[in-house]
Amino acid sequence: MGPRLLLVPLGCFALLLPPPGAAEFSPSLDSDFTFTLPAGRKECFYQPMRKEASLELEYQVLDGAGLDVDFHLLSPKGETLVFDERKSDGVHTVETEDGDYMFCFDNTFSTISEKVIFFELILDNMGEDGQDEEDWKKYVTGTDLLDMKLEDILESINSVKARLSKSVQIQTLLRAFEARDRNIQESNFDRVNFWSMVNLGVMVVVSAVQVYMLKSLFEDKRKSRT
């Protein structure tokens, strides 16, 4: 896909080219990606879709101050379908038409903190299952002689496939939650260590001052007469 111009929303002052991180995903049923979004940057991705298909997108901010990001989802016509402002996570499902859908993660409101973002795409009704069924029928003859019809076999296989896909999706989300919780714990650990050192320093200074004050109370300040 060639480079595209992305029109920045009102309030900005220039046109923004899709960054080098922008990518076009192949039409797979399930895909996920984790990336780092620098401070003051906006990253956009493109997903080609078919008519009457379904696009489900879930994202989470795993690390970064505030654990928040702006999210935009645009249709092939450039219409805004979803806009989340300063959210830490979100799940959105849209019925699609032919064309490339664009979704962007915006961290331009942050001037210091970068964000680590995880997102997952789940595509339904992309037309592959129907093609697989036709391929099965090409190699099967005399189905009326079988105890189980081809449709029953396909239904069982599709059921197992759907459950396995759901299991993989849940495991991926659990890993994302685990990564975010680990980042929060490490941040809290660093804060506890920092303030512990500050408290230790204050205690040492106070102890030294107290020793000095007590010592000065017992000093003989009378001058000897000559």
PDB file of C-alpha atoms in Angstrom:
ATOM      1  CA  MET A   1       0.000   0.000   0.000  1.00  0.00           C
ATOM      2  CA  GLY A   2       1.414   3.369  -0.984  1.00  0.00           C
ATOM      3  CA  PRO A   3       1.793   6.287   1.431  1.00  0.00           C
ATOM      4  CA  ARG A   4      -1.415   8.067   2.411  1.00  0.00           C
ATOM      5  CA  LEU A   5      -2.089  11.489   3.833  1.00  0.00           C
ATOM      6  CA  LEU A   6      -3.839  11.568   7.174  1.00  0.00           C
ATOM      7  CA  LEU A   7      -5.766  14.752   7.867  1.00  0.00           C
ATOM      8  CA  VAL A   8      -5.155  15.902  11.429  1.00  0.00           C
ATOM      9  CA  PRO A   9      -8.337  16.885  13.352  1.00  0.00           C
ATOM     10  CA  LEU A  10      -9.213  20.553  13.794  1.00  0.00           C
ATOM     11  CA  GLY A  11      -6.940  22.339  16.219  1.00  0.00           C
ATOM     12  CA  CYS A  12      -3.722  20.998  14.677  1.00  0.00           C
ATOM     13  CA  PHE A  13      -1.663  22.929  12.189  1.00  0.00           C
ATOM     14  CA  ALA A  14      -0.341  20.497   9.588  1.00  0.00           C
ATOM     15  CA  LEU A  15      -0.875  17.343   7.591  1.00  0.00           C
ATOM     16  CA  LEU A  16       0.546  14.205   9.143  1.00  0.00           C
ATOM     17  CA  LEU A  17       1.954  11.399   7.005  1.00  0.00           C
ATOM     18  CA  PRO A  18       1.372   7.868   8.295  1.00  0.00           C
ATOM     19  CA  PRO A  19       4.413   7.074  10.428  1.00  0.00           C
ATOM     20  CA  PRO A  20       6.858   4.320   9.563  1.00  0.00           C
ATOM     21  CA  GLY A  21       5.126   2.120  12.122  1.00  0.00           C
ATOM     22  CA  ALA A  22       1.878   2.172  10.121  1.00  0.00           C
ATOM     23  CA  ALA A  23       1.110  -1.219   8.648  1.00  0.00           C
ATOM     24  CA  GLU A  24      -1.488  -3.066   6.640  1.00  0.00           C
ATOM     25  CA  PHE A  25      -2.557  -6.360   8.160  1.00  0.00           C
ATOM     26  CA  SER A  26      -3.289  -9.400   6.092  1.00  0.00           C
ATOM     27  CA  PRO A  27      -6.903 -10.557   6.397  1.00  0.00           C
ATOM     28  CA  SER A  28      -6.332 -13.081   9.179  1.00  0.00           C
ATOM     29  CA  LEU A  29      -9.018 -14.094  11.638  1.00  0.00           C
ATOM     30  CA  ASP A  30      -7.083 -13.018  14.694  1.00  0.00           C
ATOM     31  CA  SER A  31      -3.960 -10.887  15.111  1.00  0.00           C
ATOM     32  CA  ASP A  32      -2.424  -8.884  17.933  1.00  0.00           C
ATOM     33  CA  PHE A  33       0.383  -6.368  18.215  1.00  0.00           C
ATOM     34  CA  THR A  34       2.243  -4.509  20.978  1.00  0.00           C
ATOM     35  CA  PHE A  35       4.177  -1.313  20.274  1.00  0.00           C
ATOM     36  CA  THR A  36       5.635   1.742  21.989  1.00  0.00           C
ATOM     37  CA  LEU A  37       4.005   5.106  21.219  1.00  0.00           C
ATOM     38  CA  PRO A  38       6.435   7.988  21.906  1.00  0.00           C
ATOM     39  CA  ALA A  39       5.317  11.166  23.618  1.00  0.00           C
ATOM     40  CA  GLY A  40       3.731  13.700  21.253  1.00  0.00           C
ATOM     41  CA  ARG A  41       3.239  11.107  18.494  1.00  0.00           C
ATOM     42  CA  LYS A  42       0.312   9.527  16.676  1.00  0.00           C
ATOM     43  CA  GLU A  43       0.439   6.042  15.103  1.00  0.00           C
ATOM     44  CA  CYS A  44      -2.089   4.802  12.534  1.00  0.00           C
ATOM     45  CA  PHE A  45      -2.762   1.342  11.084  1.00  0.00           C
ATOM     46  CA  TYR A  46      -4.884   0.104   8.155  1.00  0.00           C
ATOM     47  CA  GLN A  47      -7.021  -3.033   7.923  1.00  0.00           C
ATOM     48  CA  PRO A  48      -8.687  -4.057   4.601  1.00  0.00           C
ATOM     49  CA  MET A  49     -12.213  -5.396   5.114  1.00  0.00           C
ATOM     50  CA  ARG A  50     -15.000  -6.932   3.030  1.00  0.00           C
ATOM     51  CA  LYS A  51     -18.629  -6.012   2.837  1.00  0.00           C
ATOM     52  CA  GLU A  52     -20.919  -7.447   5.557  1.00  0.00           C
ATOM     53  CA  ALA A  53     -17.924  -8.625   7.596  1.00  0.00           C
ATOM     54  CA  SER A  54     -17.230  -7.802  11.239  1.00  0.00           C
ATOM     55  CA  LEU A  55     -14.233  -6.037  12.743  1.00  0.00           C
ATOM     56  CA  GLU A  56     -13.640  -6.286  16.494  1.00  0.00           C
ATOM     57  CA  LEU A  57     -10.777  -4.294  17.995  1.00  0.00           C
ATOM     58  CA  GLU A  58      -9.628  -4.352  21.605  1.00  0.00           C
ATOM     59  CA  TYR A  59      -6.789  -2.219  22.964  1.00  0.00           C
ATOM     60  CA  GLN A  60      -5.047  -1.690  26.309  1.00  0.00           C
ATOM     61  CA  VAL A  61      -2.417   0.737  27.532  1.00  0.00           C
ATOM     62  CA  LEU A  62       0.126  -1.476  29.288  1.00  0.00           C
ATOM     63  CA  ASP A  63       2.606   1.136  30.522  1.00  0.00           C
ATOM     64  CA  GLY A  64       3.106   4.881  30.698  1.00  0.00           C
ATOM     65  CA  ALA A  65       2.057   7.759  32.936  1.00  0.00           C
ATOM     66  CA  GLY A  66      -1.704   7.874  33.327  1.00  0.00           C
ATOM     67  CA  LEU A  67      -2.202   4.652  31.329  1.00  0.00           C
ATOM     68  CA  ASP A  68      -4.323   6.596  28.806  1.00  0.00           C
ATOM     69  CA  VAL A  69      -4.415   7.289  25.072  1.00  0.00           C
ATOM     70  CA  ASP A  70      -6.768   8.760  22.461  1.00  0.00           C
ATOM     71  CA  PHE A  71      -8.234   6.225  20.011  1.00  0.00           C
ATOM     72  CA  HIS A  72      -9.808   6.894  16.586  1.00  0.00           C
ATOM     73  CA  LEU A  73     -11.480   4.444  14.211  1.00  0.00           C
ATOM     74  CA  LEU A  74     -12.332   5.713  10.719  1.00  0.00           C
ATOM     75  CA  SER A  75     -14.312   4.121   7.889  1.00  0.00           C
ATOM     76  CA  PRO A  76     -13.002   3.843   4.303  1.00  0.00           C
ATOM     77  CA  LYS A  77     -14.941   7.057   3.566  1.00  0.00           C
ATOM     78  CA  GLY A  78     -13.071   8.908   6.285  1.00  0.00           C
ATOM     79  CA  GLU A  79     -16.007   9.000   8.709  1.00  0.00           C
ATOM     80  CA  THR A  80     -15.232   8.763  12.422  1.00  0.00           C
ATOM     81  CA  LEU A  81     -16.835   5.593  13.778  1.00  0.00           C
ATOM     82  CA  VAL A  82     -15.252   5.546  17.239  1.00  0.00           C
ATOM     83  CA  PHE A  83     -13.456   8.180  19.281  1.00  0.00           C
ATOM     84  CA  ASP A  84     -12.126   7.423  22.782  1.00  0.00           C
ATOM     85  CA  GLU A  85     -10.487  10.266  24.670  1.00  0.00           C
ATOM     86  CA  ARG A  86      -7.863   9.514  27.332  1.00  0.00           C
ATOM     87  CA  LYS A  87      -8.944   5.877  27.844  1.00  0.00           C
ATOM     88  CA  SER A  88      -6.803   3.048  29.232  1.00  0.00           C
ATOM     89  CA  ASP A  89      -8.644   0.297  27.312  1.00  0.00           C
ATOM     90  CA  GLY A  90     -11.585  -0.284  25.012  1.00  0.00           C
ATOM     91  CA  VAL A  91     -13.452  -2.868  22.944  1.00  0.00           C
ATOM     92  CA  HIS A  92     -15.268  -1.917  19.727  1.00  0.00           C
ATOM     93  CA  THR A  93     -17.088  -3.977  17.077  1.00  0.00           C
ATOM     94  CA  VAL A  94     -18.292  -2.591  13.734  1.00  0.00           C
ATOM     95  CA  GLU A  95     -20.029  -4.069  10.703  1.00  0.00           C
ATOM     96  CA  THR A  96     -17.835  -3.307   7.720  1.00  0.00           C
ATOM     97  CA  GLU A  97     -17.993  -2.486   4.022  1.00  0.00           C
ATOM     98  CA  ASP A  98     -15.399  -2.896   1.276  1.00  0.00           C
ATOM     99  CA  GLY A  99     -12.335  -0.758   1.881  1.00  0.00           C
ATOM    100  CA  ASP A 100      -9.512   0.034   4.261  1.00  0.00           C
ATOM    101  CA  TYR A 101     -10.398   0.892   7.838  1.00  0.00           C
ATOM    102  CA  MET A 102      -7.954   3.122   9.695  1.00  0.00           C
ATOM    103  CA  PHE A 103      -7.438   3.169  13.444  1.00  0.00           C
ATOM    104  CA  CYS A 104      -5.073   5.528  15.251  1.00  0.00           C
ATOM    105  CA  PHE A 105      -3.563   5.824  18.716  1.00  0.00           C
ATOM    106  CA  ASP A 106      -2.868   9.436  19.672  1.00  0.00           C
ATOM    107  CA  ASN A 107      -0.396  10.439  22.386  1.00  0.00           C
ATOM    108  CA  THR A 108       0.083  14.042  21.298  1.00  0.00           C
ATOM    109  CA  PHE A 109      -1.437  15.315  24.554  1.00  0.00           C
ATOM    110  CA  SER A 110       1.577  13.912  26.442  1.00  0.00           C
ATOM    111  CA  THR A 111       4.858  15.798  26.173  1.00  0.00           C
ATOM    112  CA  ILE A 112       6.993  13.512  28.355  1.00  0.00           C
ATOM    113  CA  SER A 113       5.600  10.006  28.840  1.00  0.00           C
ATOM    114  CA  GLU A 114       5.624   7.333  26.149  1.00  0.00           C
ATOM    115  CA  LYS A 115       2.958   4.606  26.166  1.00  0.00           C
ATOM    116  CA  VAL A 116       3.160   0.847  25.581  1.00  0.00           C
ATOM    117  CA  ILE A 117      -0.019  -0.220  23.763  1.00  0.00           C
ATOM    118  CA  PHE A 118      -1.418  -3.661  23.017  1.00  0.00           C
ATOM    119  CA  PHE A 119      -4.251  -4.220  20.546  1.00  0.00           C
ATOM    120  CA  GLU A 120      -5.969  -7.247  19.027  1.00  0.00           C
ATOM    121  CA  LEU A 121      -7.987  -7.563  15.819  1.00  0.00           C
ATOM    122  CA  ILE A 122     -10.670 -10.212  15.361  1.00  0.00           C
ATOM    123  CA  LEU A 123     -12.162 -10.533  11.872  1.00  0.00           C
ATOM    124  CA  ASP A 124     -15.385 -12.415  11.188  1.00  0.00           C
ATOM    125  CA  ASN A 125     -17.212 -13.339   7.966  1.00  0.00           C
ATOM    126  CA  MET A 126     -14.188 -12.668   5.787  1.00  0.00           C
ATOM    127  CA  GLY A 127     -15.277 -15.355   3.303  1.00  0.00           C
ATOM    128  CA  GLU A 128     -12.557 -17.894   4.047  1.00  0.00           C
ATOM    129  CA  ASP A 129     -14.776 -20.435   5.799  1.00  0.00           C
ATOM    130  CA  GLY A 130     -17.087 -20.677   2.812  1.00  0.00           C
ATOM    131  CA  GLN A 131     -14.136 -21.290   0.534  1.00  0.00           C
ATOM    132  CA  ASP A 132     -12.826 -24.001   2.865  1.00  0.00           C
ATOM    133  CA  GLU A 133     -16.201 -25.732   2.755  1.00  0.00           C
ATOM    134  CA  GLU A 134     -16.159 -25.728  -1.052  1.00  0.00           C
ATOM    135  CA  ASP A 135     -12.648 -27.201  -1.014  1.00  0.00           C
ATOM    136  CA  TRP A 136     -13.843 -30.015   1.240  1.00  0.00           C
ATOM    137  CA  LYS A 137     -16.698 -30.873  -1.075  1.00  0.00           C
ATOM    138  CA  LYS A 138     -14.337 -31.208  -4.055  1.00  0.00           C
ATOM    139  CA  TYR A 139     -12.554 -34.146  -2.456  1.00  0.00           C
ATOM    140  CA  VAL A 140     -15.530 -35.969  -0.931  1.00  0.00           C
ATOM    141  CA  THR A 141     -17.773 -38.282  -2.967  1.00  0.00           C
ATOM    142  CA  GLY A 142     -20.603 -40.538  -1.960  1.00  0.00           C
ATOM    143  CA  THR A 143     -21.430 -38.644   1.206  1.00  0.00           C
ATOM    144  CA  ASP A 144     -24.759 -40.430   1.377  1.00  0.00           C
ATOM    145  CA  LEU A 145     -22.841 -43.627   2.229  1.00  0.00           C
ATOM    146  CA  LEU A 146     -21.267 -42.093   5.303  1.00  0.00           C
ATOM    147  CA  ASP A 147     -22.823 -42.332   8.736  1.00  0.00           C
ATOM    148  CA  MET A 148     -22.064 -38.703   9.338  1.00  0.00           C
ATOM    149  CA  LYS A 149     -22.710 -36.093   6.688  1.00  0.00           C
ATOM    150  CA  LEU A 150     -20.055 -33.696   5.537  1.00  0.00           C
ATOM    151  CA  GLU A 151     -22.031 -30.810   6.990  1.00  0.00           C
ATOM    152  CA  ASP A 152     -21.943 -32.418  10.417  1.00  0.00           C
ATOM    153  CA  ILE A 153     -18.172 -32.881  10.197  1.00  0.00           C
ATOM    154  CA  LEU A 154     -17.696 -29.261   9.139  1.00  0.00           C
ATOM    155  CA  GLU A 155     -19.969 -28.070  11.930  1.00  0.00           C
ATOM    156  CA  SER A 156     -17.955 -30.014  14.507  1.00  0.00           C
ATOM    157  CA  ILE A 157     -14.647 -28.750  13.121  1.00  0.00           C
ATOM    158  CA  ASN A 158     -15.882 -25.172  13.048  1.00  0.00           C
ATOM    159  CA  SER A 159     -17.120 -25.489  16.630  1.00  0.00           C
ATOM    160  CA  VAL A 160     -13.732 -26.750  17.811  1.00  0.00           C
ATOM    161  CA  LYS A 161     -11.974 -24.061  15.785  1.00  0.00           C
ATOM    162  CA  ALA A 162     -14.147 -21.309  17.294  1.00  0.00           C
ATOM    163  CA  ARG A 163     -13.503 -22.548  20.837  1.00  0.00           C
ATOM    164  CA  LEU A 164      -9.760 -22.784  20.253  1.00  0.00           C
ATOM    165  CA  SER A 165      -9.731 -19.272  18.810  1.00  0.00           C
ATOM    166  CA  LYS A 166     -11.645 -18.004  21.846  1.00  0.00           C
ATOM    167  CA  SER A 167      -9.167 -19.722  24.165  1.00  0.00           C
ATOM    168  CA  VAL A 168      -6.231 -18.132  22.358  1.00  0.00           C
ATOM    169  CA  GLN A 169      -7.946 -14.739  22.545  1.00  0.00           C
ATOM    170  CA  ILE A 170      -8.551 -15.056  26.290  1.00  0.00           C
ATOM    171  CA  GLN A 171      -4.947 -16.145  26.906  1.00  0.00           C
ATOM    172  CA  THR A 172      -3.674 -13.175  24.912  1.00  0.00           C
ATOM    173  CA  LEU A 173      -5.822 -10.770  26.916  1.00  0.00           C
ATOM    174  CA  LEU A 174      -4.669 -12.333  30.186  1.00  0.00           C
ATOM    175  CA  ARG A 175      -1.052 -11.853  29.123  1.00  0.00           C
ATOM    176  CA  ALA A 176      -1.804  -8.204  28.365  1.00  0.00           C
ATOM    177  CA  PHE A 177      -3.421  -7.713  31.773  1.00  0.00           C
ATOM    178  CA  GLU A 178      -0.456  -9.428  33.411  1.00  0.00           C
ATOM    179  CA  ALA A 179       2.002  -7.149  31.605  1.00  0.00           C
ATOM    180  CA  ARG A 180       0.110  -4.020  32.674  1.00  0.00           C
ATOM    181  CA  ASP A 181      -0.131  -5.199  36.298  1.00  0.00           C
ATOM    182  CA  ARG A 182       3.575  -6.029  36.332  1.00  0.00           C
ATOM    183  CA  ASN A 183       4.443  -2.543  35.054  1.00  0.00           C
ATOM    184  CA  ILE A 184       2.269  -0.968  37.763  1.00  0.00           C
ATOM    185  CA  GLN A 185       3.911  -3.118  40.460  1.00  0.00           C
ATOM    186  CA  GLU A 186       7.406  -2.219  39.253  1.00  0.00           C
ATOM    187  CA  SER A 187       6.491   1.472  39.261  1.00  0.00           C
ATOM    188  CA  ASN A 188       5.137   1.199  42.810  1.00  0.00           C
ATOM    189  CA  PHE A 189       8.274  -0.688  43.866  1.00  0.00           C
ATOM    190  CA  ASP A 190      10.499   2.118  42.553  1.00  0.00           C
ATOM    191  CA  ARG A 191       8.395   4.730  44.356  1.00  0.00           C
ATOM    192  CA  VAL A 192       8.537   2.829  47.645  1.00  0.00           C
ATOM    193  CA  ASN A 193      12.327   2.509  47.390  1.00  0.00           C
ATOM    194  CA  PHE A 194      12.730   6.203  46.584  1.00  0.00           C
ATOM    195  CA  TRP A 195      10.629   7.466  49.477  1.00  0.00           C
ATOM    196  CA  SER A 196      12.217   4.911  51.832  1.00  0.00           C
ATOM    197  CA  MET A 197      15.632   6.381  51.015  1.00  0.00           C
ATOM    198  CA  VAL A 198      14.243   9.900  51.559  1.00  0.00           C
ATOM    199  CA  ASN A 199      12.827   8.898  54.957  1.00  0.00           C
ATOM    200  CA  LEU A 200      16.125   7.232  55.891  1.00  0.00           C
ATOM    201  CA  GLY A 201      18.039  10.380  55.006  1.00  0.00           C
ATOM    202  CA  VAL A 202      15.668  12.545  57.039  1.00  0.00           C
ATOM    203  CA  MET A 203      16.038  10.223  60.048  1.00  0.00           C
ATOM    204  CA  VAL A 204      19.842  10.369  59.847  1.00  0.00           C
ATOM    205  CA  VAL A 205      19.794  14.168  59.681  1.00  0.00           C
ATOM    206  CA  VAL A 206      17.326  14.440  62.588  1.00  0.00           C
ATOM    207  CA  SER A 207      19.432  12.030  64.676  1.00  0.00           C
ATOM    208  CA  ALA A 208      22.576  14.062  64.025  1.00  0.00           C
ATOM    209  CA  VAL A 209      20.815  17.293  64.983  1.00  0.00           C
ATOM    210  CA  GLN A 210      19.482  15.731  68.195  1.00  0.00           C
ATOM    211  CA  VAL A 211      22.949  14.457  69.193  1.00  0.00           C
ATOM    212  CA  TYR A 212      24.430  17.886  68.536  1.00  0.00           C
ATOM    213  CA  MET A 213      21.716  19.625  70.578  1.00  0.00           C
ATOM    214  CA  LEU A 214      22.135  17.237  73.528  1.00  0.00           C
ATOM    215  CA  LYS A 215      25.893  17.608  73.449  1.00  0.00           C
ATOM    216  CA  SER A 216      25.621  21.379  73.453  1.00  0.00           C
ATOM    217  CA  LEU A 217      23.403  21.270  76.566  1.00  0.00           C
ATOM    218  CA  PHE A 218      26.090  19.553  78.659  1.00  0.00           C
ATOM    219  CA  GLU A 219      29.034  21.630  77.492  1.00  0.00           C
ATOM    220  CA  ASP A 220      30.628  23.896  80.186  1.00  0.00           C
ATOM    221  CA  LYS A 221      30.313  27.314  78.681  1.00  0.00           C
ATOM    222  CA  ARG A 222      31.852  29.164  81.674  1.00  0.00           C
ATOM    223  CA  LYS A 223      35.132  30.781  80.842  1.00  0.00           C
ATOM    224  CA  SER A 224      38.006  30.057  83.172  1.00  0.00           C
ATOM    225  CA  ARG A 225      39.364  33.113  85.044  1.00  0.00           C
ATOM    226  CA  THR A 226      42.960  34.024  84.646  1.00  0.00           C
TER     227      THR A 226
END
